Coordinates of C-alpha atoms and ligand atoms in Angstrom, one line a residue:
M1 CA -34.4 135.0 228.8
G2 CA -37.6 133.5 227.6
L3 CA -41.0 135.5 227.2
E4 CA -44.4 134.9 227.7
T5 CA -46.6 137.7 225.9
H6 CA -50.2 138.2 226.2
V7 CA -51.9 139.4 223.1
R8 CA -55.5 140.8 223.1
V9 CA -57.5 139.2 220.3
K10 CA -59.1 141.9 217.9
S11 CA -62.6 139.9 217.7
N12 CA -65.9 141.5 217.9
T13 CA -67.1 139.6 220.9
K14 CA -65.7 138.2 224.1
M15 CA -64.3 134.7 224.0
F16 CA -67.4 132.7 225.4
C17 CA -70.2 135.0 225.2
S18 CA -71.7 137.7 222.6
C19 CA -70.7 140.8 224.9
Q20 CA -68.8 143.4 223.0
N21 CA -64.9 142.8 223.1
A22 CA -64.0 146.3 224.5
L23 CA -60.6 146.8 223.1
E24 CA -60.7 150.5 223.9
L25 CA -61.7 151.9 227.1
A26 CA -65.5 151.8 227.4
P27 CA -67.3 154.9 228.1
E28 CA -68.5 153.6 231.5
P29 CA -67.5 150.7 233.7
N30 CA -69.5 147.4 233.6
I31 CA -71.6 148.0 230.3
N32 CA -70.1 145.0 228.2
V33 CA -71.3 142.3 230.7
C34 CA -73.8 139.3 230.7
P35 CA -74.6 136.4 232.9
V36 CA -71.9 134.2 231.1
C37 CA -68.9 136.4 231.6
M38 CA -70.1 137.2 235.1
G39 CA -70.1 133.6 236.0
F40 CA -73.7 133.3 237.0
P41 CA -74.6 129.9 238.0
G42 CA -75.9 127.5 235.4
M43 CA -74.8 129.7 232.5
L44 CA -72.8 128.0 229.7
P45 CA -70.0 129.3 227.7
T46 CA -69.9 128.9 223.9
V47 CA -66.7 129.3 222.1
S48 CA -66.6 132.3 219.7
A49 CA -65.7 131.5 216.2
G50 CA -64.2 134.8 215.4
V51 CA -61.7 134.3 218.1
I52 CA -60.7 131.0 216.8
D53 CA -60.4 132.3 213.3
L54 CA -58.1 135.0 214.5
A55 CA -56.1 132.8 216.8
V56 CA -55.5 130.3 213.9
R57 CA -54.5 133.1 211.7
A58 CA -51.9 134.3 214.3
S59 CA -50.6 130.8 214.8
H60 CA -49.6 130.6 211.0
A61 CA -47.9 134.0 211.4
M62 CA -45.8 132.6 213.9
R63 CA -45.2 129.4 211.9
C64 CA -46.9 127.2 214.6
T65 CA -48.6 123.9 214.0
V66 CA -52.3 124.4 214.6
Q67 CA -53.7 121.4 216.6
E68 CA -56.8 120.0 215.1
T69 CA -58.1 119.1 218.8
S70 CA -57.4 121.4 221.5
I71 CA -58.8 121.6 225.1
F72 CA -60.1 124.1 227.5
D73 CA -59.0 123.9 231.2
R74 CA -60.1 125.8 234.2
K75 CA -57.4 127.3 236.4
S76 CA -59.1 128.1 239.7
Y77 CA -58.2 131.0 242.0
F78 CA -59.9 133.8 244.0
Y79 CA -59.5 137.3 243.0
P80 CA -62.2 140.1 242.8
D81 CA -61.4 140.8 239.1
L82 CA -62.4 137.1 238.2
P83 CA -66.0 136.7 238.6
M84 CA -66.1 133.1 237.5
G85 CA -63.6 132.0 240.2
Y86 CA -61.6 130.3 237.6
Q87 CA -60.0 131.5 234.4
I88 CA -60.6 129.3 231.3
T89 CA -57.3 128.5 229.5
Q90 CA -55.4 125.8 227.7
L91 CA -52.8 123.9 229.7
Y92 CA -52.4 120.6 228.3
E93 CA -53.6 120.7 224.7
P94 CA -53.0 124.3 223.5
I95 CA -54.5 125.4 220.0
A96 CA -50.9 125.9 218.5
M97 CA -47.5 124.1 219.0
G98 CA -43.8 124.9 218.0
G99 CA -43.1 127.8 215.6
E100 CA -40.7 130.5 215.1
V101 CA -40.4 134.2 214.7
R102 CA -37.6 135.9 212.5
A103 CA -36.4 139.3 213.7
L104 CA -33.8 141.8 212.5
V105 CA -31.7 142.3 215.7
E106 CA -28.6 144.8 215.1
N107 CA -28.8 144.0 211.3
E108 CA -28.7 140.2 211.9
I109 CA -31.6 138.0 211.3
K110 CA -32.4 135.9 214.3
T111 CA -34.7 133.1 214.8
F112 CA -36.6 132.8 218.2
R113 CA -38.4 129.6 218.8
I114 CA -42.2 129.6 219.9
H115 CA -42.9 126.8 222.3
H116 CA -46.6 127.1 222.1
M117 CA -49.6 129.5 222.0
H118 CA -52.7 129.0 223.8
I119 CA -55.9 130.9 224.1
E120 CA -57.8 132.0 227.4
N121 CA -59.9 134.7 228.7
D122 CA -58.9 137.9 230.4
A123 CA -59.8 139.1 234.0
G124 CA -61.7 142.4 234.9
K125 CA -60.0 145.6 236.1
L126 CA -59.5 146.7 239.5
V127 CA -59.7 150.4 240.0
H128 CA -58.2 151.7 243.2
A129 CA -59.7 154.9 244.6
G130 CA -58.5 155.9 247.9
W131 CA -59.4 153.2 250.6
K132 CA -61.8 151.7 248.1
T133 CA -61.2 149.4 245.3
L134 CA -63.9 149.1 242.4
C135 CA -64.5 146.4 239.9
D136 CA -64.9 146.9 236.3
Y137 CA -65.6 143.8 234.5
N138 CA -66.0 145.2 230.7
R139 CA -62.7 143.3 229.9
A140 CA -63.5 140.0 231.9
G141 CA -63.9 137.2 229.4
S142 CA -62.2 139.1 226.6
P143 CA -60.0 136.6 224.5
L144 CA -56.2 136.6 225.0
M145 CA -53.5 134.6 223.2
E146 CA -50.6 133.8 225.4
I147 CA -47.5 133.1 223.3
V148 CA -44.7 131.3 225.1
T149 CA -41.1 131.3 223.7
E150 CA -38.2 128.9 224.2
P151 CA -35.4 130.5 226.3
D152 CA -33.6 131.7 223.2
F153 CA -33.0 135.5 224.1
R154 CA -29.5 136.5 225.2
S155 CA -29.7 140.3 225.2
K156 CA -32.3 143.2 225.6
A157 CA -31.9 143.7 221.9
D158 CA -33.0 140.2 221.1
V159 CA -35.9 140.8 223.2
L160 CA -37.0 144.0 221.7
G161 CA -36.3 143.0 218.1
Y162 CA -38.7 139.9 218.8
L163 CA -41.5 141.9 220.3
E164 CA -41.4 144.4 217.6
E165 CA -41.6 141.7 214.9
L166 CA -44.4 139.9 217.1
Q167 CA -46.3 143.1 217.0
K168 CA -46.0 143.5 213.2
L169 CA -47.1 140.0 212.7
M170 CA -50.1 140.5 214.9
R171 CA -51.2 143.3 212.9
W172 CA -50.3 141.6 209.7
C173 CA -52.4 138.7 210.1
G174 CA -55.2 141.0 211.7
A175 CA -55.3 139.2 215.0
S176 CA -54.4 142.3 217.1
D177 CA -53.5 145.8 217.1
A178 CA -50.9 144.8 219.7
D179 CA -50.7 148.3 221.1
M180 CA -48.8 148.1 224.2
E181 CA -50.2 151.6 225.6
K182 CA -53.7 150.1 225.4
W183 CA -52.6 146.9 227.0
Q184 CA -53.1 144.8 223.9
L185 CA -49.7 143.5 224.3
R186 CA -48.0 142.8 227.7
C187 CA -45.0 140.7 228.4
D188 CA -43.5 138.8 231.4
V189 CA -39.6 138.3 231.1
N190 CA -38.0 135.1 232.5
I191 CA -34.4 135.8 233.2
S192 CA -31.6 134.0 234.5
V193 CA -27.7 134.7 234.2
R194 CA -24.8 132.1 234.0
L195 CA -21.2 132.2 233.4
R196 CA -20.0 132.3 229.9
G197 CA -19.6 128.8 228.5
E198 CA -21.7 127.4 231.4
S199 CA -24.4 124.8 230.1
G200 CA -27.9 124.6 231.6
F201 CA -29.9 127.3 233.2
R202 CA -29.8 128.6 236.6
N203 CA -32.9 129.4 238.6
R204 CA -35.0 132.1 236.8
V205 CA -37.0 135.1 237.9
E206 CA -40.2 136.0 236.3
L207 CA -40.8 139.8 235.9
K208 CA -44.4 140.8 235.5
N209 CA -46.5 143.8 234.6
I210 CA -44.1 145.3 232.2
N211 CA -46.1 147.4 229.5
S212 CA -43.8 149.4 227.4
F213 CA -40.7 148.7 225.3
S214 CA -38.6 151.1 227.0
S215 CA -39.6 149.7 230.5
I216 CA -39.0 146.0 229.3
G217 CA -35.5 147.2 228.4
R218 CA -34.8 148.9 231.7
A219 CA -36.3 146.0 233.8
I220 CA -34.0 143.6 232.1
D221 CA -30.9 145.8 232.7
V222 CA -32.0 146.0 236.3
E223 CA -32.7 142.5 237.0
F224 CA -29.4 141.4 235.1
V225 CA -27.4 143.4 237.4
R226 CA -29.3 142.4 240.5
Q227 CA -28.8 138.6 240.0
I228 CA -25.0 139.0 239.0
D229 CA -24.6 141.1 242.4
I230 CA -26.2 138.3 244.4
Y231 CA -24.2 135.5 242.8
E232 CA -21.0 137.4 243.3
A233 CA -21.6 138.2 246.9
G234 CA -21.9 134.4 247.3
G235 CA -25.8 134.4 247.5
T236 CA -28.4 132.3 245.6
I237 CA -31.2 133.3 243.4
D238 CA -34.7 131.7 244.4
Q239 CA -37.2 130.9 241.5
E240 CA -39.7 133.7 242.1
T241 CA -42.0 136.2 240.5
R242 CA -41.2 139.8 240.9
G243 CA -43.4 142.8 239.9
W244 CA -41.6 145.6 238.0
S245 CA -42.2 149.2 239.1
D246 CA -41.5 151.6 236.3
E247 CA -41.5 154.7 238.6
R248 CA -39.2 153.4 241.0
G249 CA -36.9 151.5 238.5
V250 CA -37.0 148.3 240.8
S251 CA -38.5 144.9 241.0
T252 CA -40.2 143.7 244.3
P253 CA -41.0 140.1 245.0
M254 CA -44.6 139.1 244.3
R255 CA -44.5 135.3 245.2
S256 CA -41.9 132.6 245.5
K257 CA -42.1 129.0 244.3
E258 CA -43.1 127.9 247.9
D259 CA -46.1 129.9 248.1
A260 CA -47.1 129.1 244.4
M261 CA -50.8 128.7 244.2
D262 CA -52.4 125.3 243.4
Y263 CA -54.7 126.3 240.4
R264 CA -56.3 122.9 240.3
Y265 CA -56.3 122.7 236.6
F266 CA -58.7 120.4 234.9
P267 CA -60.7 120.2 231.7
D268 CA -63.6 122.5 231.6
P269 CA -66.7 120.3 231.8
D270 CA -68.9 122.9 230.1
L271 CA -66.6 123.0 227.0
P272 CA -66.2 120.0 224.8
P273 CA -62.7 119.8 223.0
L274 CA -62.2 122.3 220.3
R275 CA -62.0 120.4 217.0
L276 CA -60.8 122.1 213.7
T277 CA -60.9 120.7 210.3
R278 CA -58.0 120.7 208.1
E279 CA -59.6 123.0 205.7
F280 CA -60.3 125.6 208.3
I281 CA -56.7 125.4 209.4
D282 CA -55.2 125.4 205.9
E283 CA -57.5 128.2 204.5
R284 CA -56.0 130.7 207.0
K285 CA -52.2 130.1 206.1
I286 CA -50.1 133.2 205.3
D287 CA -47.7 132.7 202.4
E288 CA -45.5 136.0 202.8
L289 CA -44.8 137.4 206.1
P290 CA -43.4 141.0 206.5
M291 CA -39.8 139.6 207.0
D292 CA -40.1 137.8 203.5
R293 CA -41.0 141.0 202.1
R294 CA -38.5 143.1 203.7
L295 CA -35.8 140.7 202.6
K296 CA -37.0 140.7 198.9
Y297 CA -37.3 144.4 199.0
S298 CA -33.7 144.8 200.2
S299 CA -32.1 142.0 198.3
E300 CA -33.9 141.6 195.0
Y301 CA -35.2 145.3 194.7
K302 CA -32.0 146.7 196.1
L303 CA -33.9 149.3 198.4
I304 CA -32.2 150.7 201.4
E305 CA -32.9 149.0 204.6
D306 CA -34.9 152.0 206.0
D307 CA -37.4 151.9 202.9
A308 CA -37.5 148.2 202.9
R309 CA -38.6 148.2 206.5
I310 CA -41.2 150.9 206.0
L311 CA -42.7 149.2 202.9
S312 CA -43.0 145.9 204.7
G313 CA -44.3 147.3 207.9
D314 CA -48.0 146.8 207.4
H315 CA -50.3 145.1 205.0
I316 CA -51.9 148.4 203.4
T317 CA -48.4 149.9 202.7
S318 CA -46.8 146.6 201.4
D319 CA -49.8 145.3 199.3
F320 CA -49.8 148.8 197.7
Y321 CA -46.2 148.9 196.9
E322 CA -46.3 145.3 195.5
E323 CA -49.2 146.2 193.1
L324 CA -47.4 149.4 192.1
V325 CA -44.3 147.4 191.1
S326 CA -46.2 144.8 189.3
I327 CA -47.5 147.5 187.0
T328 CA -44.4 149.8 186.7
K329 CA -41.6 147.1 187.0
D330 CA -39.7 149.8 188.6
P331 CA -39.2 149.0 192.4
K332 CA -37.0 152.0 193.2
K333 CA -39.2 154.7 191.6
S334 CA -42.4 153.0 193.0
C335 CA -40.7 153.1 196.5
S336 CA -39.8 157.0 196.3
Y337 CA -43.3 157.8 195.0
I338 CA -44.8 156.2 198.2
T339 CA -42.2 157.3 200.8
T340 CA -41.4 160.7 199.5
I341 CA -44.4 162.0 197.5
L342 CA -47.4 160.1 198.7
F343 CA -46.3 160.3 202.5
A344 CA -45.4 163.9 202.2
I345 CA -49.0 164.8 200.8
F346 CA -50.7 162.7 203.6
E347 CA -48.4 164.3 206.3
A348 CA -49.4 167.8 205.0
Q349 CA -53.1 167.0 205.6
D350 CA -54.9 167.0 208.9
T351 CA -57.4 164.5 207.6
K352 CA -55.5 161.4 208.5
M353 CA -55.5 160.1 205.1
G354 CA -53.6 157.1 204.3
L355 CA -52.7 154.8 201.5
A356 CA -56.0 152.8 202.4
D357 CA -57.9 155.8 201.1
I358 CA -56.4 155.7 197.7
K359 CA -55.9 152.1 197.3
W360 CA -58.2 152.0 194.2
E361 CA -56.0 154.5 192.4
T362 CA -52.9 152.3 192.4
R363 CA -53.1 151.9 188.6
E364 CA -53.3 155.7 188.1
I365 CA -50.3 156.3 190.3
A366 CA -48.4 153.7 188.3
R367 CA -49.4 155.5 185.3
V368 CA -47.7 158.8 186.5
I369 CA -44.6 156.9 187.2
E370 CA -44.9 155.4 183.6
L371 CA -45.3 159.0 182.0
V372 CA -42.2 160.1 183.9
N373 CA -40.1 157.1 182.8
S374 CA -41.2 157.8 179.2
D375 CA -40.3 161.5 179.6
E376 CA -43.7 162.6 178.9
L377 CA -44.1 164.2 182.4
S378 CA -41.5 165.9 184.5
S379 CA -40.9 164.6 188.0
T380 CA -41.6 168.0 189.3
N381 CA -45.0 168.1 187.6
S382 CA -45.7 164.4 188.6
K383 CA -46.2 165.6 192.2
I384 CA -49.0 168.1 190.8
V385 CA -50.7 165.1 189.2
I386 CA -50.4 162.7 192.1
E387 CA -52.1 165.5 194.4
K388 CA -54.9 165.8 191.8
L389 CA -55.4 162.0 192.0
V390 CA -55.3 161.8 195.8
F391 CA -57.8 164.6 196.2
E392 CA -59.9 164.9 193.1
W393 CA -59.4 161.3 191.8
G394 CA -59.8 160.9 188.0
K395 CA -57.2 159.6 185.6
A396 CA -53.5 160.4 185.3
D397 CA -53.6 161.1 181.5
E398 CA -56.6 163.4 181.8
W399 CA -54.9 165.4 184.5
V400 CA -51.5 165.7 182.6
D401 CA -53.6 166.9 179.6
S402 CA -56.2 169.3 181.3
L403 CA -53.2 170.8 183.2
A404 CA -51.2 171.1 180.0
L405 CA -48.2 169.2 181.8
R406 CA -47.4 166.8 178.9
Q407 CA -43.9 167.3 177.9
S408 CA -43.3 167.6 174.2
N409 CA -40.5 165.3 173.0
D410 CA -40.8 166.2 169.4
L411 CA -37.2 167.1 168.4
G412 CA -38.4 169.2 165.4
A413 CA -40.9 171.2 167.0
L414 CA -38.4 171.9 170.2
E415 CA -35.7 172.8 167.7
T416 CA -37.8 175.4 165.9
I417 CA -38.6 176.9 169.4
A418 CA -34.9 177.1 170.2
D419 CA -34.0 178.6 166.9
A420 CA -36.6 181.3 167.7
V421 CA -35.5 182.0 171.2
I422 CA -31.9 182.5 170.0
A423 CA -33.0 184.8 167.0
E424 CA -34.9 187.1 169.6
S425 CA -32.1 187.2 171.9
P426 CA -29.1 188.8 170.1
N427 CA -27.7 190.7 173.2
Q428 CA -27.7 187.6 175.4
L429 CA -26.2 185.5 172.7
A430 CA -23.3 187.9 172.4
E431 CA -22.6 187.9 176.1
Y432 CA -22.9 184.1 176.3
K433 CA -20.2 183.7 173.4
S434 CA -18.0 186.3 175.1
G435 CA -17.7 183.9 178.0
K436 CA -20.9 184.5 180.2
V437 CA -21.6 180.8 180.4
N438 CA -24.3 181.0 183.1
L439 CA -26.5 182.6 180.6
F440 CA -27.2 179.0 179.5
G441 CA -29.9 178.8 181.9
F442 CA -31.6 181.9 180.4
F443 CA -32.0 180.1 177.2
V444 CA -33.4 177.0 178.6
G445 CA -36.0 179.1 180.5
Q446 CA -36.9 181.1 177.7
C447 CA -37.5 177.8 175.6
M448 CA -39.7 176.5 178.5
K449 CA -41.6 179.6 178.5
K450 CA -42.0 179.6 174.7
S451 CA -43.3 176.0 174.7
A452 CA -46.0 177.0 177.6
G453 CA -44.0 174.6 179.9
Q454 CA -44.5 171.6 177.7
G455 CA -41.1 171.2 176.0
N456 CA -39.0 168.6 177.8
P457 CA -36.2 170.6 179.4
K458 CA -33.6 167.8 179.0
I459 CA -34.1 167.9 175.2
F460 CA -33.9 171.7 175.3
T461 CA -30.8 171.3 176.9
E462 CA -29.3 169.0 174.5
I463 CA -30.4 171.3 171.5
L464 CA -29.1 174.5 173.1
K465 CA -25.7 172.9 174.0
K466 CA -25.2 172.2 170.3
K467 CA -26.5 175.4 168.9
L468 CA -24.6 177.6 171.2
S469 CA -21.3 175.7 171.1
Ligands
ZN1 ZN1 -70.6 138.4 228.4

């Protein structure tokens, strides 16, 4: 299998005009339109710098080579959702060539090669209402990146692993939210079957219009069986495009090679070649990708696979974690303070708070971990301090003191308290000595009470073990 994935660019404007790039459904149809994206005669397109900026970042995220010169071509066809009568795309000289995406597939890292990525503008949307068809051009002229892979996929798991990683990369570099439900990522699958050991590829079928991870999986399963059945019955597969119907679970022919359209591609005379400087390209490079961090977390930091995945999933979480570790030098505890304590606090709130809202407080969260590590704060009480920091801000040390949570590790002082507790409890002492060993907890509890919760329970335990033996 090989994939062609369309990703909507998260730029502010459309690709060749200053209309708003409506990534969400606009409140009304045909409000984000202008003479340029409506293809009025004489209107001239201008390339949006914001789109190019994000496309270059996305190219780097896929380790592609960004071309200093790329060219826009016209792809002509007639359809009511295409007001210009042609789509502006890049056929001969795309913005990025080569590249690869590494993905974790069934616990194995696989590398899928990218053939190229080009940028193009989107069409509008047709709304079918009874016997009428209505045109909504809010999306017409919005920027798309088309990412074309080599035929490197051998299983459904490969495809889904790649798409999940691609989605992560697009979010990581900020080029797109790549939300499939909002049609920000859609995928065509080219699929062919062959006998094990056979070289070369047989005719392929292109499956179009698949818009969720689960339907991609189903469409592949169904098409795989369909092709094998045809070959086993002595038939042949025609190179064709088929549309996937998720409701019916079948694909139906859309067009074959014979009636393929002649798009009359030619360089757009209204747009000069796009020339990017070396500096513009290099400034947008990305050093560490989510997969690099994920591998670092599992091999170097020894985190479990699930934690490594969660902490490398997006920039905000990962950067927060990296900063925390750089202060505490304690990767494991830094991980658990994010994944168990902070996430639990956010989840308990309806406010949709997240790490982004407390980013400035990384140093104070790190201080809490340091206090726990130096036994000045119990891990139970550390949750109280974290909650205070999240909702009321301030300094970790100040909260620890104002809430009287600082643990006393002063051996002499704690010993005096233990002695007093033992002296005040002659009955319990006698019972303990006669074999009621579960009274040990009573003594620890009394010591904690007497120290107003500030004695270190670990030290009290040690002291009492000696004194009661
Ligand atoms: Zn416009």
